[in-house]
Amino acid sequence: MIILSVNAGSSSLKFTGFEMPSEDVLISGVFERIGIDNSFYTIKLNGEKIRKEVELANHSVAVGFLTKELLENNIVESLDEIKGVGHRIVQGADKFDKTVVIDERVLETISDLSPLAPLHNPAAVVGIKAFREFMPNATHTAVFDTAFHQTMPEEAYLYALPYEWYTDYAVRRYGAHGTSHKFVSIRAAEILGNKDSKIVVCHLGNGGSLSAVLNGKCIDTSMGFTPNAGVVMGSRCGDIDASILPYIMKVTGMTPDEVDTAINKKSGLLGISGVSSDSRDVEMGAEEGNKRCILAQKLYARRVIEYIAKYYCILGGIDMICFTAGIGENSCATRKSIIDGLKVYGIKLDEEANKTRGEEIMISTKDSTIPCYVIPTNEELMIARDTYNLSMDK
Ligand code: AMP
């Protein structure tokens, strides 16, 4: 059975085609600059990467090219062989606590949630419509970044703000990267051979979030009402004192939109280092002795350490700490700073194992009180698994 995993952005469309249940990747690719000039797509197939410059007026045109590639490369003989299409949706708020089959009501709800994810949910709706047009017989599913975090208790997801802001304006913690947290925590529980476990997942990419997972259920996460909460990120500030914002607006005359841009695009590693939002550049700067790069790295590690310490208490101990996503999987220096900062718990880094990048490996010593692992995430596969299961149920 062939399942497509899809991630539609406002001007991009990423996809991976899986043979299920074997989970073999048949094809993957990305359409870029949809609706803009110089649009193109790249496809990975049989270990080869193909790039084609084409006009992509809208998402529907992109899906048209995708179907052509699937047929011409004999991935399928007919589009009816694609039994399921899983669509990544950034914001499901408290309306969805799991992956669902998309019907008109689901589509409408995703669209209604657009004020909470103005850049992402409208793009996902466009993507869903385009795929349904070409693959009307497939089971289309919505896989929400927020769904995994819906098991948080009230005291974890509520802010100490006027309660009406929650009831009238839906202001609460929703979290993000849920598909990744779910994938990694399931794998961690498998490694531990124990479903009843206390796991901390550190998803550290350009965006970053941690989650505390108790017996397979998320009980806390660091991202909040928006993806700009919690740890330091590439260009996002993470947790700050909320009163800084009205203060800065008053003293500088900045508008709400300007402040929003500053905290989302000019802060984080970029804001502190003044060099880059990319951790590789900051790492290089730090190695060359750039003081602000060194400071940015310290601040980054400190915030992650603080969250792990907090989750140690909330979970009542930790059975495994997992590192994933671009920085978590590849930055040996960042992992070292974080694990060294957790010495007080008896956690010890295996310096040799920590040199590994992008592979599943235990990076703590055998006598470490808590095992630490790198577990590469695979959101596309998680989407495909959920979609496969729902396609089988139909
Ligand atoms: P992601 O959002 O998961 O794609 O992660 C992107 C982040 O991972 C960027 O900050 C990259 O600099 C970082 N990253 C990727 N490879 C490495 C590496 N080899 N060393 C350090 N950071 C890396």
CSV table of C-alpha atoms and ligand atoms in Angstrom, one decimal:
chain,number,residue,atom,x,y,z
A,1,MET,CA,0.0,0.0,0.0
A,2,ILE,CA,1.4,3.4,-0.9
A,3,ILE,CA,0.9,6.3,1.5
A,4,LEU,CA,2.0,9.9,0.9
A,5,SER,CA,3.1,12.1,3.7
A,6,VAL,CA,2.6,15.8,2.9
A,7,ASN,CA,3.6,19.1,4.4
A,8,ALA,CA,2.2,22.1,2.6
A,9,GLY,CA,3.5,25.6,3.4
A,10,SER,CA,2.4,28.9,1.9
A,11,SER,CA,4.8,28.6,-1.0
A,12,SER,CA,6.2,25.1,-0.6
A,13,LEU,CA,5.1,21.5,-0.6
A,14,LYS,CA,7.1,18.7,0.8
A,15,PHE,CA,6.2,15.1,0.3
A,16,THR,CA,7.4,11.5,0.9
A,17,GLY,CA,6.0,8.4,-0.6
A,18,PHE,CA,6.1,5.3,1.6
A,19,GLU,CA,5.5,1.6,0.8
A,20,MET,CA,3.5,0.5,3.9
A,21,PRO,CA,3.7,-1.4,6.1
A,22,SER,CA,7.4,-2.0,5.2
A,23,GLU,CA,8.0,1.8,5.6
A,24,ASP,CA,10.4,1.9,2.6
A,25,VAL,CA,10.7,5.3,1.1
A,26,LEU,CA,9.9,5.2,-2.6
A,27,ILE,CA,10.2,8.9,-3.5
A,28,SER,CA,10.5,12.2,-1.7
A,29,GLY,CA,10.8,15.8,-2.8
A,30,VAL,CA,9.9,19.4,-2.4
A,31,PHE,CA,8.2,22.0,-4.5
A,32,GLU,CA,9.5,25.5,-3.8
A,33,ARG,CA,8.5,29.1,-4.6
A,34,ILE,CA,4.9,28.1,-5.4
A,35,GLY,CA,3.0,31.2,-6.7
A,36,ILE,CA,6.3,33.1,-6.9
A,37,ASP,CA,8.8,33.5,-9.8
A,38,ASN,CA,11.6,31.0,-10.4
A,39,SER,CA,9.7,28.1,-9.0
A,40,PHE,CA,11.2,24.6,-9.1
A,41,TYR,CA,11.0,21.2,-7.6
A,42,THR,CA,13.5,18.6,-6.5
A,43,ILE,CA,12.8,14.9,-6.3
A,44,LYS,CA,14.8,12.1,-4.7
A,45,LEU,CA,14.4,8.7,-6.3
A,46,ASN,CA,16.6,5.6,-6.3
A,47,GLY,CA,19.4,7.6,-4.6
A,48,GLU,CA,19.3,10.3,-7.3
A,49,LYS,CA,18.3,13.9,-6.9
A,50,ILE,CA,16.5,15.5,-9.8
A,51,ARG,CA,15.8,19.3,-10.0
A,52,LYS,CA,13.3,20.8,-12.5
A,53,GLU,CA,12.5,24.4,-13.1
A,54,VAL,CA,8.8,24.7,-13.8
A,55,GLU,CA,6.1,27.3,-13.4
A,56,LEU,CA,4.1,26.5,-10.2
A,57,ALA,CA,1.2,29.0,-10.2
A,58,ASN,CA,-0.4,27.2,-7.3
A,59,HIS,CA,-0.4,24.1,-5.1
A,60,SER,CA,-2.8,22.3,-7.5
A,61,VAL,CA,-0.2,22.7,-10.3
A,62,ALA,CA,2.5,21.3,-8.0
A,63,VAL,CA,0.4,18.3,-7.2
A,64,GLY,CA,-0.2,17.8,-10.9
A,65,PHE,CA,3.6,17.6,-11.4
A,66,LEU,CA,3.9,15.2,-8.5
A,67,THR,CA,1.3,12.8,-9.9
A,68,LYS,CA,3.1,13.0,-13.3
A,69,GLU,CA,6.4,12.0,-11.6
A,70,LEU,CA,4.7,9.2,-9.7
A,71,LEU,CA,3.3,7.7,-12.9
A,72,GLU,CA,6.4,8.3,-15.1
A,73,ASN,CA,8.7,6.8,-12.6
A,74,ASN,CA,6.5,3.8,-12.2
A,75,ILE,CA,5.9,4.4,-8.5
A,76,VAL,CA,2.3,3.7,-9.3
A,77,GLU,CA,0.5,2.6,-12.5
A,78,SER,CA,-2.7,4.4,-11.4
A,79,LEU,CA,-3.2,7.1,-8.8
A,80,ASP,CA,-5.8,4.8,-7.1
A,81,GLU,CA,-2.8,2.8,-5.8
A,82,ILE,CA,-2.2,5.7,-3.4
A,83,LYS,CA,-4.5,4.6,-0.5
A,84,GLY,CA,-3.7,7.4,1.9
A,85,VAL,CA,-2.4,10.9,2.1
A,86,GLY,CA,-1.4,12.3,5.5
A,87,HIS,CA,-1.4,16.1,5.8
A,88,ARG,CA,0.7,17.8,8.4
A,89,ILE,CA,-1.3,20.5,10.2
A,90,VAL,CA,0.4,22.9,12.6
A,91,GLN,CA,-2.5,23.9,14.7
A,92,GLY,CA,-5.3,21.7,15.9
A,93,ALA,CA,-5.8,23.5,19.2
A,94,ASP,CA,-8.1,21.6,21.6
A,95,LYS,CA,-10.3,20.4,18.8
A,96,PHE,CA,-8.1,17.4,17.8
A,97,ASP,CA,-6.3,15.1,20.1
A,98,LYS,CA,-5.3,12.6,17.5
A,99,THR,CA,-4.9,12.1,13.7
A,100,VAL,CA,-8.3,12.1,12.0
A,101,VAL,CA,-9.7,11.3,8.5
A,102,ILE,CA,-10.5,14.6,6.8
A,103,ASP,CA,-14.1,15.3,6.0
A,104,GLU,CA,-15.8,18.6,5.3
A,105,ARG,CA,-16.3,19.3,9.0
A,106,VAL,CA,-12.6,18.6,9.8
A,107,LEU,CA,-11.5,20.9,6.9
A,108,GLU,CA,-13.7,23.7,8.1
A,109,THR,CA,-12.3,23.4,11.7
A,110,ILE,CA,-8.7,23.5,10.4
A,111,SER,CA,-9.6,26.6,8.5
A,112,ASP,CA,-11.4,28.1,11.5
A,113,LEU,CA,-8.2,27.7,13.6
A,114,SER,CA,-6.3,29.9,11.1
A,115,PRO,CA,-6.1,32.9,13.5
A,116,LEU,CA,-4.0,30.7,15.8
A,117,ALA,CA,-1.6,29.7,12.9
A,118,PRO,CA,-2.1,32.3,10.3
A,119,LEU,CA,0.9,31.3,8.2
A,120,HIS,CA,0.3,27.5,8.3
A,121,ASN,CA,-3.3,26.4,8.6
A,122,PRO,CA,-4.5,28.3,5.5
A,123,ALA,CA,-1.6,26.7,3.5
A,124,ALA,CA,-2.5,23.3,4.7
A,125,VAL,CA,-6.1,23.7,3.6
A,126,VAL,CA,-4.9,24.7,0.1
A,127,GLY,CA,-2.7,21.6,0.1
A,128,ILE,CA,-5.5,19.3,1.2
A,129,LYS,CA,-7.8,20.6,-1.5
A,130,ALA,CA,-5.2,20.1,-4.2
A,131,PHE,CA,-4.5,16.5,-3.2
A,132,ARG,CA,-8.1,15.6,-2.9
A,133,GLU,CA,-8.7,16.9,-6.4
A,134,PHE,CA,-6.1,14.5,-7.8
A,135,MET,CA,-6.6,11.6,-5.4
A,136,PRO,CA,-10.3,11.6,-4.5
A,137,ASN,CA,-10.4,7.9,-3.6
A,138,ALA,CA,-7.5,8.0,-1.1
A,139,THR,CA,-8.0,8.4,2.7
A,140,HIS,CA,-6.9,11.9,3.5
A,141,THR,CA,-5.8,12.4,7.1
A,142,ALA,CA,-4.9,15.4,9.2
A,143,VAL,CA,-1.9,14.9,11.5
A,144,PHE,CA,-1.7,17.7,14.0
A,145,ASP,CA,1.5,19.1,15.5
A,146,THR,CA,-0.5,19.9,18.6
A,147,ALA,CA,-2.4,16.6,19.1
A,148,PHE,CA,0.3,14.8,21.1
A,149,HIS,CA,0.3,17.6,23.7
A,150,GLN,CA,-3.5,17.5,24.3
A,151,THR,CA,-3.0,15.1,27.3
A,152,MET,CA,-1.4,17.9,29.3
A,153,PRO,CA,-3.2,18.7,32.5
A,154,GLU,CA,-4.8,22.1,33.0
A,155,GLU,CA,-2.1,23.3,35.3
A,156,ALA,CA,0.4,22.6,32.5
A,157,TYR,CA,-1.5,24.3,29.7
A,158,LEU,CA,-3.0,27.3,31.5
A,159,TYR,CA,-1.3,30.6,31.9
A,160,ALA,CA,-1.8,32.6,35.0
A,161,LEU,CA,-3.6,35.3,33.0
A,162,PRO,CA,-7.2,36.5,33.3
A,163,TYR,CA,-9.2,33.3,32.9
A,164,GLU,CA,-11.4,35.0,30.3
A,165,TRP,CA,-8.4,35.2,28.0
A,166,TYR,CA,-8.6,31.4,27.9
A,167,THR,CA,-12.3,31.0,27.7
A,168,ASP,CA,-13.0,33.9,25.3
A,169,TYR,CA,-9.8,34.0,23.2
A,170,ALA,CA,-8.4,30.4,23.5
A,171,VAL,CA,-5.1,31.7,25.0
A,172,ARG,CA,-3.4,28.6,26.5
A,173,ARG,CA,-0.4,26.4,25.8
A,174,TYR,CA,-0.8,24.2,22.8
A,175,GLY,CA,2.8,23.1,22.1
A,176,ALA,CA,4.3,22.1,18.8
A,177,HIS,CA,6.5,19.5,17.1
A,178,GLY,CA,4.0,16.9,18.6
A,179,THR,CA,4.6,14.4,15.8
A,180,SER,CA,8.3,14.4,16.4
A,181,HIS,CA,7.8,14.1,20.2
A,182,LYS,CA,5.5,11.2,19.7
A,183,PHE,CA,7.8,9.4,17.3
A,184,VAL,CA,10.9,9.8,19.5
A,185,SER,CA,9.1,9.0,22.8
A,186,ILE,CA,7.7,5.8,21.2
A,187,ARG,CA,11.1,4.8,20.1
A,188,ALA,CA,12.6,5.6,23.5
A,189,ALA,CA,10.0,3.4,25.2
A,190,GLU,CA,10.9,0.6,22.8
A,191,ILE,CA,14.6,0.9,23.7
A,192,LEU,CA,13.7,0.9,27.4
A,193,GLY,CA,11.4,-2.1,26.7
A,194,ASN,CA,8.9,-0.4,28.9
A,195,LYS,CA,5.7,1.5,27.9
A,196,ASP,CA,5.5,2.8,31.5
A,197,SER,CA,8.4,5.2,31.4
A,198,LYS,CA,9.4,8.7,32.1
A,199,ILE,CA,10.9,10.3,29.0
A,200,VAL,CA,12.2,13.8,28.2
A,201,VAL,CA,12.4,14.6,24.5
A,202,CYS,CA,14.6,17.5,23.5
A,203,HIS,CA,13.6,18.4,19.9
A,204,LEU,CA,16.3,20.9,19.1
A,205,GLY,CA,16.2,22.2,15.5
A,206,ASN,CA,15.9,25.7,14.1
A,207,GLY,CA,12.7,25.7,16.3
A,208,GLY,CA,13.1,23.8,19.6
A,209,SER,CA,10.9,22.3,22.2
A,210,LEU,CA,11.1,19.8,25.0
A,211,SER,CA,8.4,17.5,26.2
A,212,ALA,CA,7.8,15.4,29.4
A,213,VAL,CA,6.2,12.1,28.5
A,214,LEU,CA,4.8,9.9,31.2
A,215,ASN,CA,3.7,6.4,30.2
A,216,GLY,CA,3.4,7.4,26.5
A,217,LYS,CA,1.4,10.6,27.3
A,218,CYS,CA,2.7,14.2,27.1
A,219,ILE,CA,2.2,15.9,30.5
A,220,ASP,CA,4.2,19.1,29.7
A,221,THR,CA,5.9,20.8,26.8
A,222,SER,CA,8.0,24.0,26.4
A,223,MET,CA,6.3,25.6,23.5
A,224,GLY,CA,3.2,27.6,24.3
A,225,PHE,CA,0.4,29.5,22.7
A,226,THR,CA,2.7,30.0,19.8
A,227,PRO,CA,6.0,28.3,18.8
A,228,ASN,CA,7.8,31.2,20.4
A,229,ALA,CA,8.0,29.9,24.0
A,230,GLY,CA,10.4,27.7,25.9
A,231,VAL,CA,14.0,27.3,24.9
A,232,VAL,CA,16.3,29.6,22.9
A,233,MET,CA,15.8,29.0,19.2
A,234,GLY,CA,17.5,30.0,15.9
A,235,SER,CA,15.9,33.4,15.7
A,236,ARG,CA,13.0,33.1,18.3
A,237,CYS,CA,13.5,34.3,21.9
A,238,GLY,CA,11.6,31.5,23.8
A,239,ASP,CA,10.6,32.4,27.3
A,240,ILE,CA,10.8,36.0,28.3
A,241,ASP,CA,9.3,38.4,30.8
A,242,ALA,CA,6.0,39.4,29.1
A,243,SER,CA,6.3,42.9,30.4
A,244,ILE,CA,9.4,43.5,28.2
A,245,LEU,CA,7.2,43.9,25.2
A,246,PRO,CA,5.0,46.8,26.2
A,247,TYR,CA,8.1,48.4,27.8
A,248,ILE,CA,10.0,48.2,24.5
A,249,MET,CA,7.0,49.5,22.5
A,250,LYS,CA,6.8,52.5,24.8
A,251,VAL,CA,10.4,53.4,24.8
A,252,THR,CA,11.1,52.8,21.1
A,253,GLY,CA,7.7,53.5,19.5
A,254,MET,CA,7.8,50.0,17.8
A,255,THR,CA,4.5,48.7,16.7
A,256,PRO,CA,3.1,45.3,17.8
A,257,ASP,CA,4.0,43.9,14.4
A,258,GLU,CA,7.6,45.2,14.6
A,259,VAL,CA,8.0,43.7,18.1
A,260,ASP,CA,6.5,40.4,16.8
A,261,THR,CA,9.2,40.4,14.0
A,262,ALA,CA,11.9,41.1,16.5
A,263,ILE,CA,11.0,38.3,18.9
A,264,ASN,CA,10.5,35.8,16.1
A,265,LYS,CA,13.1,36.7,13.5
A,266,LYS,CA,15.8,38.7,15.2
A,267,SER,CA,16.2,37.0,18.6
A,268,GLY,CA,17.4,33.6,19.8
A,269,LEU,CA,20.9,32.5,18.7
A,270,LEU,CA,20.9,35.3,16.1
A,271,GLY,CA,19.9,38.0,18.5
A,272,ILE,CA,22.6,37.1,21.1
A,273,SER,CA,25.4,36.1,18.8
A,274,GLY,CA,24.8,38.9,16.2
A,275,VAL,CA,26.2,36.3,13.8
A,276,SER,CA,23.6,33.8,12.6
A,277,SER,CA,20.5,31.8,13.5
A,278,ASP,CA,22.3,28.7,12.4
A,279,SER,CA,23.9,26.8,15.2
A,280,ARG,CA,26.8,25.7,13.0
A,281,ASP,CA,27.8,29.3,12.4
A,282,VAL,CA,27.4,30.1,16.1
A,283,GLU,CA,29.5,27.0,17.0
A,284,MET,CA,32.2,28.1,14.6
A,285,GLY,CA,32.2,31.6,16.0
A,286,ALA,CA,32.5,30.3,19.5
A,287,GLU,CA,35.5,28.1,18.5
A,288,GLU,CA,37.1,31.2,17.0
A,289,GLY,CA,36.6,33.0,20.4
A,290,ASN,CA,33.7,35.2,19.5
A,291,LYS,CA,32.4,36.2,22.9
A,292,ARG,CA,28.8,36.7,21.9
A,293,CYS,CA,28.7,33.3,20.1
A,294,ILE,CA,30.1,31.7,23.3
A,295,LEU,CA,27.4,33.5,25.3
A,296,ALA,CA,24.7,32.4,22.9
A,297,GLN,CA,25.7,28.8,23.3
A,298,LYS,CA,25.8,29.1,27.1
A,299,LEU,CA,22.3,30.6,27.1
A,300,TYR,CA,21.0,28.0,24.7
A,301,ALA,CA,22.3,25.1,26.9
A,302,ARG,CA,21.2,26.7,30.1
A,303,ARG,CA,17.6,27.0,29.0
A,304,VAL,CA,17.5,23.3,27.9
A,305,ILE,CA,19.0,22.3,31.3
A,306,GLU,CA,16.4,24.3,33.2
A,307,TYR,CA,13.6,22.5,31.3
A,308,ILE,CA,15.1,19.1,31.9
A,309,ALA,CA,15.4,19.9,35.6
A,310,LYS,CA,11.8,21.0,35.8
A,311,TYR,CA,10.6,17.9,34.0
A,312,TYR,CA,12.6,15.7,36.4
A,313,CYS,CA,10.4,17.0,39.2
A,314,ILE,CA,7.2,16.9,37.2
A,315,LEU,CA,7.8,13.4,36.0
A,316,GLY,CA,9.1,12.2,39.3
A,317,GLY,CA,12.4,11.1,37.8
A,318,ILE,CA,13.6,10.4,34.3
A,319,ASP,CA,14.2,7.1,32.6
A,320,MET,CA,15.7,8.6,29.4
A,321,ILE,CA,16.7,11.9,27.9
A,322,CYS,CA,16.5,12.0,24.1
A,323,PHE,CA,18.0,14.4,21.7
A,324,THR,CA,16.6,14.9,18.2
A,325,ALA,CA,16.2,17.3,15.2
A,326,GLY,CA,19.0,19.2,13.5
A,327,ILE,CA,20.9,20.4,16.6
A,328,GLY,CA,20.0,17.5,18.8
A,329,GLU,CA,21.1,14.9,16.2
A,330,ASN,CA,24.2,16.7,15.0
A,331,SER,CA,25.6,19.2,17.5
A,332,CYS,CA,28.1,17.3,19.7
A,333,ALA,CA,29.1,20.6,21.4
A,334,THR,CA,25.5,21.5,22.4
A,335,ARG,CA,24.8,18.0,23.7
A,336,LYS,CA,27.9,18.1,25.7
A,337,SER,CA,27.1,21.5,27.3
A,338,ILE,CA,23.6,20.2,28.2
A,339,ILE,CA,24.7,16.9,29.6
A,340,ASP,CA,27.6,18.4,31.6
A,341,GLY,CA,25.1,20.8,33.1
A,342,LEU,CA,23.1,17.9,34.4
A,343,LYS,CA,26.0,16.4,36.4
A,344,VAL,CA,24.3,16.9,39.7
A,345,TYR,CA,21.8,14.2,38.7
A,346,GLY,CA,24.6,11.7,38.2
A,347,ILE,CA,24.2,11.9,34.4
A,348,LYS,CA,27.5,11.3,32.6
A,349,LEU,CA,28.4,11.9,28.9
A,350,ASP,CA,30.3,9.2,26.9
A,351,GLU,CA,32.6,11.6,25.0
A,352,GLU,CA,33.4,9.0,22.4
A,353,ALA,CA,29.8,8.1,21.6
A,354,ASN,CA,28.9,11.8,21.6
A,355,LYS,CA,31.1,12.3,18.5
A,356,THR,CA,28.4,10.5,16.4
A,357,ARG,CA,26.1,12.6,14.3
A,358,GLY,CA,22.6,11.8,12.9
A,359,GLU,CA,22.4,8.2,14.2
A,360,GLU,CA,20.6,6.5,17.0
A,361,ILE,CA,23.1,6.0,19.8
A,362,MET,CA,23.4,6.1,23.5
A,363,ILE,CA,25.6,9.0,24.4
A,364,SER,CA,25.8,8.5,28.2
A,365,THR,CA,28.1,6.2,30.0
A,366,LYS,CA,27.0,2.8,31.3
A,367,ASP,CA,27.1,4.2,34.9
A,368,SER,CA,25.1,7.3,34.1
A,369,THR,CA,22.1,7.5,36.4
A,370,ILE,CA,19.9,8.4,33.4
A,371,PRO,CA,20.6,7.1,29.9
A,372,CYS,CA,20.8,9.8,27.2
A,373,TYR,CA,20.2,8.9,23.6
A,374,VAL,CA,20.3,10.5,20.2
A,375,ILE,CA,17.1,9.3,18.4
A,376,PRO,CA,16.8,10.8,14.9
A,377,THR,CA,13.2,12.0,14.4
A,378,ASN,CA,11.0,11.0,11.4
A,379,GLU,CA,7.9,13.1,11.3
A,380,GLU,CA,7.1,12.0,7.8
A,381,LEU,CA,7.1,8.3,8.8
A,382,MET,CA,4.9,9.1,11.9
A,383,ILE,CA,2.4,10.8,9.6
A,384,ALA,CA,2.5,7.8,7.2
A,385,ARG,CA,2.0,5.3,10.1
A,386,ASP,CA,-1.0,7.1,11.4
A,387,THR,CA,-2.4,7.5,7.9
A,388,TYR,CA,-1.8,3.8,7.1
A,389,ASN,CA,-3.6,2.8,10.3
A,390,LEU,CA,-6.6,4.9,9.4
A,391,SER,CA,-6.6,3.8,5.8
A,392,MET,CA,-6.7,0.2,7.0
A,393,ASP,CA,-9.6,0.9,9.3
A,394,LYS,CA,-11.7,2.3,6.5
B,1,AMP,P1,16.1,21.5,11.8
B,1,AMP,O1,15.2,22.6,12.1
B,1,AMP,O2,15.7,20.2,12.6
B,1,AMP,O3,16.4,21.2,10.4
B,1,AMP,O4,17.5,21.9,12.4
B,1,AMP,C1,18.3,23.0,11.9
B,1,AMP,C2,19.4,23.3,12.9
B,1,AMP,O5,20.3,22.2,13.0
B,1,AMP,C3,20.2,24.5,12.4
B,1,AMP,O6,20.5,25.4,13.5
B,1,AMP,C4,21.5,23.8,12.0
B,1,AMP,O7,22.6,24.6,12.2
B,1,AMP,C5,21.6,22.6,13.0
B,1,AMP,N1,22.5,21.6,12.5
B,1,AMP,C6,22.4,20.8,11.4
B,1,AMP,N2,23.6,20.1,11.3
B,1,AMP,C7,24.4,20.5,12.3
B,1,AMP,C8,25.8,20.1,12.7
B,1,AMP,N3,26.5,19.2,12.0
B,1,AMP,N4,26.3,20.7,13.7
B,1,AMP,C9,25.6,21.6,14.4
B,1,AMP,N5,24.3,22.0,14.1
B,1,AMP,C10,23.8,21.4,13.1
